[in-house]
Short mmCIF file of C-alpha atoms in Angstrom, two decimals:
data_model
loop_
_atom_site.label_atom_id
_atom_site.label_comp_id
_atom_site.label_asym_id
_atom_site.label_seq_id
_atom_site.Cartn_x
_atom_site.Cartn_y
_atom_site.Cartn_z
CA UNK A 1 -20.58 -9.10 45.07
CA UNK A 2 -16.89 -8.47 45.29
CA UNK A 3 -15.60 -8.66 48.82
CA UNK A 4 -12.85 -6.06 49.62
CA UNK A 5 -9.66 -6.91 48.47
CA UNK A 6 -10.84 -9.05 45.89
CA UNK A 7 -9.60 -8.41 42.27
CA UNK A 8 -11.41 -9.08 38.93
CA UNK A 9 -10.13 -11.70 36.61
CA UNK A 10 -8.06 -10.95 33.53
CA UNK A 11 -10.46 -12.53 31.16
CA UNK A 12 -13.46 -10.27 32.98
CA UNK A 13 -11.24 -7.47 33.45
CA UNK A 14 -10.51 -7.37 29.48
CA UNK A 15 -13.95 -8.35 28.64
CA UNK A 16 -14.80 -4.17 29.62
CA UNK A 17 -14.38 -1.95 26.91
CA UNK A 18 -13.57 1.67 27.73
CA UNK A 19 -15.00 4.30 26.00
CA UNK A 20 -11.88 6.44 24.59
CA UNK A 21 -11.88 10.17 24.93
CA UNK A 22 -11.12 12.36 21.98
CA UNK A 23 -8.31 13.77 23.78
CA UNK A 24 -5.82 12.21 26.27
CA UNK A 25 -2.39 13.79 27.55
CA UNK A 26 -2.77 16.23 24.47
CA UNK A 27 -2.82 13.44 21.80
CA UNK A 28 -5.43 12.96 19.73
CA UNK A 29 -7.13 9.19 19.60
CA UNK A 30 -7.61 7.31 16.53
CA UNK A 31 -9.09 3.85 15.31
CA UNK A 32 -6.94 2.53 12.46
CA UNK A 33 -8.21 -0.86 10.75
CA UNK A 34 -5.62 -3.99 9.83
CA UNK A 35 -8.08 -4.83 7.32
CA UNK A 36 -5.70 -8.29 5.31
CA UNK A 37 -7.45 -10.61 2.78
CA UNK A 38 -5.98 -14.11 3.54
CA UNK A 39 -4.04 -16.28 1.60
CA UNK A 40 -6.01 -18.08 -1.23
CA UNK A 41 -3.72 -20.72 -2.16
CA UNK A 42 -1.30 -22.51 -0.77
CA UNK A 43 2.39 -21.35 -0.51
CA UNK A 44 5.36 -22.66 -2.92
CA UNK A 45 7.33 -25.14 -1.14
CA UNK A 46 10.98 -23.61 -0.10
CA UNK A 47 14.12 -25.90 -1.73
CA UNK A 48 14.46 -27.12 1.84
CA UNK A 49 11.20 -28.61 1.86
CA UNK A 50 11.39 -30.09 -1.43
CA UNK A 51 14.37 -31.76 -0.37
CA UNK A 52 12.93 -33.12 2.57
CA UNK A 53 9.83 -34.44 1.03
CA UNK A 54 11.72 -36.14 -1.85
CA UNK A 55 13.95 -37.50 0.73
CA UNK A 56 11.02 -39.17 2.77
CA UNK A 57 9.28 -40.81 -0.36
CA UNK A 58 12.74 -42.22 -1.16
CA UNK A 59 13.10 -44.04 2.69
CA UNK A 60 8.97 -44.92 2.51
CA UNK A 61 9.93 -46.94 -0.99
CA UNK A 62 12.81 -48.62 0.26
CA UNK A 63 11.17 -49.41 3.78
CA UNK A 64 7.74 -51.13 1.62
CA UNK A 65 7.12 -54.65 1.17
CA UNK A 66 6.93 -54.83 -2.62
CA UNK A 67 3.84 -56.86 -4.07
CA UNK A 68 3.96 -58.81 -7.50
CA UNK A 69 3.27 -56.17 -10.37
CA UNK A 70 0.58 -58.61 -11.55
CA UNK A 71 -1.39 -57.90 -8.60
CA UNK A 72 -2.14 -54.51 -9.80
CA UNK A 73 -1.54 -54.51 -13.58
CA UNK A 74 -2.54 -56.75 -16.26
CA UNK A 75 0.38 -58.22 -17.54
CA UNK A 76 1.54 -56.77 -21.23
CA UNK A 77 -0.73 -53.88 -20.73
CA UNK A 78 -0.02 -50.23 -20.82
CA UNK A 79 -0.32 -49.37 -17.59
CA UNK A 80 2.26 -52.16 -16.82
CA UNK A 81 4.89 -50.27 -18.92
CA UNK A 82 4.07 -47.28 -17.60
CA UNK A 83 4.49 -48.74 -14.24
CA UNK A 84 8.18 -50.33 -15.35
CA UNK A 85 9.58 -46.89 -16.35
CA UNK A 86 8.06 -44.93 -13.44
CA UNK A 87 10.16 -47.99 -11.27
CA UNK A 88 12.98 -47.65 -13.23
CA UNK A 89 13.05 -43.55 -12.70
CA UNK A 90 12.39 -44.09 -9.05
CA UNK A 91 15.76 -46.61 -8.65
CA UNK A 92 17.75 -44.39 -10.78
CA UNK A 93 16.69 -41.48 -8.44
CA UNK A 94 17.34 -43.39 -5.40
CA UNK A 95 21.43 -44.20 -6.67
CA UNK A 96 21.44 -40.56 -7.47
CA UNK A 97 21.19 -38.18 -4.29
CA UNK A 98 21.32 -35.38 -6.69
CA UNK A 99 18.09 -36.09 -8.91
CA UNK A 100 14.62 -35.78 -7.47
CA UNK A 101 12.20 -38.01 -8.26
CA UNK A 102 10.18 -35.90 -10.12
CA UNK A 103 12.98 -34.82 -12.61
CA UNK A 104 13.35 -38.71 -13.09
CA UNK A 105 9.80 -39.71 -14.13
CA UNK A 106 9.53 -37.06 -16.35
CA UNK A 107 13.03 -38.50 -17.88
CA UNK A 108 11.15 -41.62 -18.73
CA UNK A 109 7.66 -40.47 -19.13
CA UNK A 110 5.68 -42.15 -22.40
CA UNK A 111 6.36 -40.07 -25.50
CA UNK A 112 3.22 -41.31 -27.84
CA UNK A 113 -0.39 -40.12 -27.35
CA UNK A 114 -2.77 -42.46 -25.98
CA UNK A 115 -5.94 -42.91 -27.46
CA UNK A 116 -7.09 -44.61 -24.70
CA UNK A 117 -9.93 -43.21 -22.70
CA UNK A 118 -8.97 -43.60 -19.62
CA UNK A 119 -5.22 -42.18 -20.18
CA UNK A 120 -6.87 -38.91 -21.86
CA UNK A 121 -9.07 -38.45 -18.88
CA UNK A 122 -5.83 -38.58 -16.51
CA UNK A 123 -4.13 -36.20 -18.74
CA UNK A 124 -3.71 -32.57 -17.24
CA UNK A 125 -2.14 -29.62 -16.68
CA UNK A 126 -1.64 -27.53 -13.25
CA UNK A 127 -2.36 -24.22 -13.90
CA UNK A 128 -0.50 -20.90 -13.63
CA UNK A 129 0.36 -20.05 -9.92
CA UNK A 130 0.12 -16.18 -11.22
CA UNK A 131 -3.27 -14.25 -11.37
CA UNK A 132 -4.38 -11.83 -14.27
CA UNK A 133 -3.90 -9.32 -11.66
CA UNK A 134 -0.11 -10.07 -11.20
CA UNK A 135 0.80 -10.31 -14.59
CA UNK A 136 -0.83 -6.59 -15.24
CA UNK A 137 0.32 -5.58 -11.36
CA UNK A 138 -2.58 -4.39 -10.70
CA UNK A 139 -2.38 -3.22 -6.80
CA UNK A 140 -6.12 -3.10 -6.48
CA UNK A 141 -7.14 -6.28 -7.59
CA UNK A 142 -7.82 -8.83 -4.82
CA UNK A 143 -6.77 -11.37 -7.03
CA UNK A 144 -3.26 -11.03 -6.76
CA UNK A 145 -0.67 -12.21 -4.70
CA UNK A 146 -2.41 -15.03 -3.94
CA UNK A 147 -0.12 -17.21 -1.56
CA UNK A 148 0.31 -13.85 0.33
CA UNK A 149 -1.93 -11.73 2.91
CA UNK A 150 -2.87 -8.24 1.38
CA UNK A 151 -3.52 -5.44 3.83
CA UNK A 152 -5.61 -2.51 2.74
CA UNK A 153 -3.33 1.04 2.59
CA UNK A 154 -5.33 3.99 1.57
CA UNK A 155 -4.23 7.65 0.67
CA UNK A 156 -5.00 10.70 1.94
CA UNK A 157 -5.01 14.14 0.28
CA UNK A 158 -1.57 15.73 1.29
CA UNK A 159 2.01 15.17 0.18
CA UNK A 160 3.31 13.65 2.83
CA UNK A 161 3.16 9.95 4.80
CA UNK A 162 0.12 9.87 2.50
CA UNK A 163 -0.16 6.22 2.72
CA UNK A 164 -1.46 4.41 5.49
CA UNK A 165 -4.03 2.23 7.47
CA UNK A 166 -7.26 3.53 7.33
CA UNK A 167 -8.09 5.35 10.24
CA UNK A 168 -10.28 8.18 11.90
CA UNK A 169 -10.68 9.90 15.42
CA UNK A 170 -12.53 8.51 17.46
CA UNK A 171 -15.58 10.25 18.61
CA UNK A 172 -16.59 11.31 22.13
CA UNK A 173 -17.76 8.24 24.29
CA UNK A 174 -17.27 6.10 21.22
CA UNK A 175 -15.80 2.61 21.30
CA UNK A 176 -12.86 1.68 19.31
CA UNK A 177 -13.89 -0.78 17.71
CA UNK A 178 -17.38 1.13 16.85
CA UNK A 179 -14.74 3.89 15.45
CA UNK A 180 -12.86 1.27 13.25
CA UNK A 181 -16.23 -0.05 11.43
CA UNK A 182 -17.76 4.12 11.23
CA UNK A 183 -14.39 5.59 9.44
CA UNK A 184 -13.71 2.29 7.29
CA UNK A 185 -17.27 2.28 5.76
CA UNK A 186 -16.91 6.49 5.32
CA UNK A 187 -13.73 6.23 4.15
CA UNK A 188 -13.90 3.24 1.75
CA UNK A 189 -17.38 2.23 1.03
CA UNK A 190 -20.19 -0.39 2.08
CA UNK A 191 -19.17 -2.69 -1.03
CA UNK A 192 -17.17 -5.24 1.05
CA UNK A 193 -18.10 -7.71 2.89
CA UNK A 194 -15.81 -7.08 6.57
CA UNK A 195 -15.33 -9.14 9.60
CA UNK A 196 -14.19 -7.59 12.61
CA UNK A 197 -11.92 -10.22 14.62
CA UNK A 198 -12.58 -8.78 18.19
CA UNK A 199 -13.08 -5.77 20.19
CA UNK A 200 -9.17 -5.20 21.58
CA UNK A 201 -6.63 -3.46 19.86
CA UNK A 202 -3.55 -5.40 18.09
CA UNK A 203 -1.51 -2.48 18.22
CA UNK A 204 -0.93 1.32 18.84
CA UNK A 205 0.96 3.43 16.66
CA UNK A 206 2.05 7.37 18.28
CA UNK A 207 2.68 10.28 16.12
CA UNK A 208 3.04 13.98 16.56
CA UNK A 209 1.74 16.57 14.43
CA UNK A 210 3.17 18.82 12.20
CA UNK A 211 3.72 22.97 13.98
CA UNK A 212 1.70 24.42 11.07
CA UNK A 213 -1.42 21.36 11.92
CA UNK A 214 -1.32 22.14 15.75
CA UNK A 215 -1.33 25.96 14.95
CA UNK A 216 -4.32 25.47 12.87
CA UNK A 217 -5.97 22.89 15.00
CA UNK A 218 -4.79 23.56 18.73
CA UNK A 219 -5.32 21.26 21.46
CA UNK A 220 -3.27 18.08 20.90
CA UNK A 221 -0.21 17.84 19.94
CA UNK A 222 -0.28 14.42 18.31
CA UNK A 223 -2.16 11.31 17.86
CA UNK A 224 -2.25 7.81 18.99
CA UNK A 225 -4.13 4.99 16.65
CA UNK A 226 -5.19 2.03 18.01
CA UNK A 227 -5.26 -0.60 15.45
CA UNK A 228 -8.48 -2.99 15.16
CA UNK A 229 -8.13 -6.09 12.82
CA UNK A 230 -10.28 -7.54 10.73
CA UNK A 231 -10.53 -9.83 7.75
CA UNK A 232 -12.47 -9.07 3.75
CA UNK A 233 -14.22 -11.91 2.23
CA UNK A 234 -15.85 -10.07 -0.70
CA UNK A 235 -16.38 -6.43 -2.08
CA UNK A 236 -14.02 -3.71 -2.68
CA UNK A 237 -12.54 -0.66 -1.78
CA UNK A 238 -14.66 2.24 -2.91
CA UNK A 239 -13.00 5.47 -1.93
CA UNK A 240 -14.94 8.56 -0.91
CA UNK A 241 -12.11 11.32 -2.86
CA UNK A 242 -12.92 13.09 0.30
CA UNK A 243 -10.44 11.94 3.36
CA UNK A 244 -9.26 9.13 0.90
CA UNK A 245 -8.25 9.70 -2.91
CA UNK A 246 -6.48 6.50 -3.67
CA UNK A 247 -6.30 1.96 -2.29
CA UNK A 248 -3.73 -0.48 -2.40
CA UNK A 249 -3.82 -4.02 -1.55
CA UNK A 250 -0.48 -5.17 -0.80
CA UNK A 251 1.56 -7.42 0.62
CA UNK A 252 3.78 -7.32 3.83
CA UNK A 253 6.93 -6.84 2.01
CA UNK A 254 5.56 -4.27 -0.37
CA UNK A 255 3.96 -1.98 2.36
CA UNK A 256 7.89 -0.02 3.06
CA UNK A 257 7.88 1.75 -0.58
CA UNK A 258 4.40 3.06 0.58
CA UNK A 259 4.72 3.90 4.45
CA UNK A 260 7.56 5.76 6.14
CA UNK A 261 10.02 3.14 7.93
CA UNK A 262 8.73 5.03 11.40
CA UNK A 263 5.19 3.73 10.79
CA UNK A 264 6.52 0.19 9.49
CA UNK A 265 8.66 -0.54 12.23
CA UNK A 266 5.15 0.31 14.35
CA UNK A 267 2.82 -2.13 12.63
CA UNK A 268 5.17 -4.44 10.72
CA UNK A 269 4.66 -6.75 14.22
CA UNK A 270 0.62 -6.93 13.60
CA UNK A 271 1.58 -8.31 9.83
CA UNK A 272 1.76 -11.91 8.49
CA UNK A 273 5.20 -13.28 7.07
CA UNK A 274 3.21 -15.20 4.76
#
């Protein structure tokens, strides 16, 4: 037992999850769900990083202890000549700050096809960096954007801030987070496949309602939405029509031409830069 005086620990303390009210200080409480599919590739390298990366290969070359060609290629073979113009690229690279070594090789690369075997099996091409999806921009495929997080915005039924997190009150004696997996799976579906990432809040977002709602509906003036995140691995958004007629997956820097810059500058801290 707890002698008195004694305190409970933060990690115990937060550990307790209070049941929220339906109504506190006249506003309205409401789960909302940061619900992001995570990056699926990895990210373009900046022009900084580029630099630096060409830079480094050029010091680790000059720093090595060079070995006799013969030691790794058969003399008079192809590979050997191959080998001579790659070296050649790389030294004219290395007297040239300005040319990477990249844009050298491919200056020098071999111009005839190889019939060899082996050379045709090394032969390939990286494929496109876009999707299907982001040629066609199609907003509710999650196969676009794919060195980017997409967030999930939904639309309700009413002209304006339409656009928004999902989100729902929360129900007498209900837990947020209990709220957050109840209105996502009325509002969008039971097609995806959702991971909750914990039971706290990231965020809180306070908003007061229009006269002509609080006439209609008296007894709060306003709402406050407690954002839960989570994390899609498969599935898809499957809209009731009901409280939500339209989806969106987009991307951090997309969500302003949706939202109102109010409800931005409120969540834009729970979003990835990446």
């Amino acid at each position: 037992m707890l002698g008195k005086g004694a305190h409970l620990s933060r990690s115990f303390a937060t550990s307790i999850q209070a049941r929220a009210p339906l109504i506190s200080s006249n506003y309205r409480i409401a789960s909302g769900i940061v619900l992001s599919r995570t990056p699926q590739i990895t990210r373009d390298s900046t022009p900084f990083e580029k630099a630096y990366f060409d830079y480094s290969e050029k010091l680790d070359r000059q720093s090595a202890i060079p070995l006799p060609a013969d030691f790794y290629f058969k003399k008079g073979s192809l590979a050997e000549r191959r080998w001579k113009e790659d070296e050649a690229a790389r030294m004219k690279a290395m007297a040239d700050p300005k040319l990477s070594l990249t844009e050298a090789v491919k200056e020098t690369q071999v111009k005839q096809e190889d019939a060899d075997v082996t050379t045709q099996m090394n032969k390939f091409e990286t494929g496109s960096r876009l999707s299907e999806a982001d040629k066609k921009n199609d907003i509710k495929s999650l196969n676009r954007a794919l060195q980017r997080t997409l967030y999930l915005i939904v639309k309700k039924p009413r002209d304006q801030h339409a656009w928004q997190f999902p989100q729902g009150a929360v129900e007498d004696g209900e837990y947020l987070h209990d709220a957050a997996e109840r209105e996502l799976e009325e509002e969008c579906g039971k097609n995806m496949d959702v991971w909750f990432v914990g039971r706290q809040p990231v965020g809180h977002y306070a908003y007061k309602f229009p006269e002509d709602h609080v006439a209609k509906y008296p007894g709060a003036t306003g709402a406050k939405v407690f954002f839960m995140k989570a994390h899609v691995f498969a599935g898809q958004c499957n809209p009731d029509n009901k409280e939500v007629v339209d989806f969106a997956w987009v991307t951090k820097d997309e969500l302003p031409n949706y939202v109102s810059p109010e409800y931005f500058n409120a969540v834009k801290d729970m979003l990835s830069d990446l």
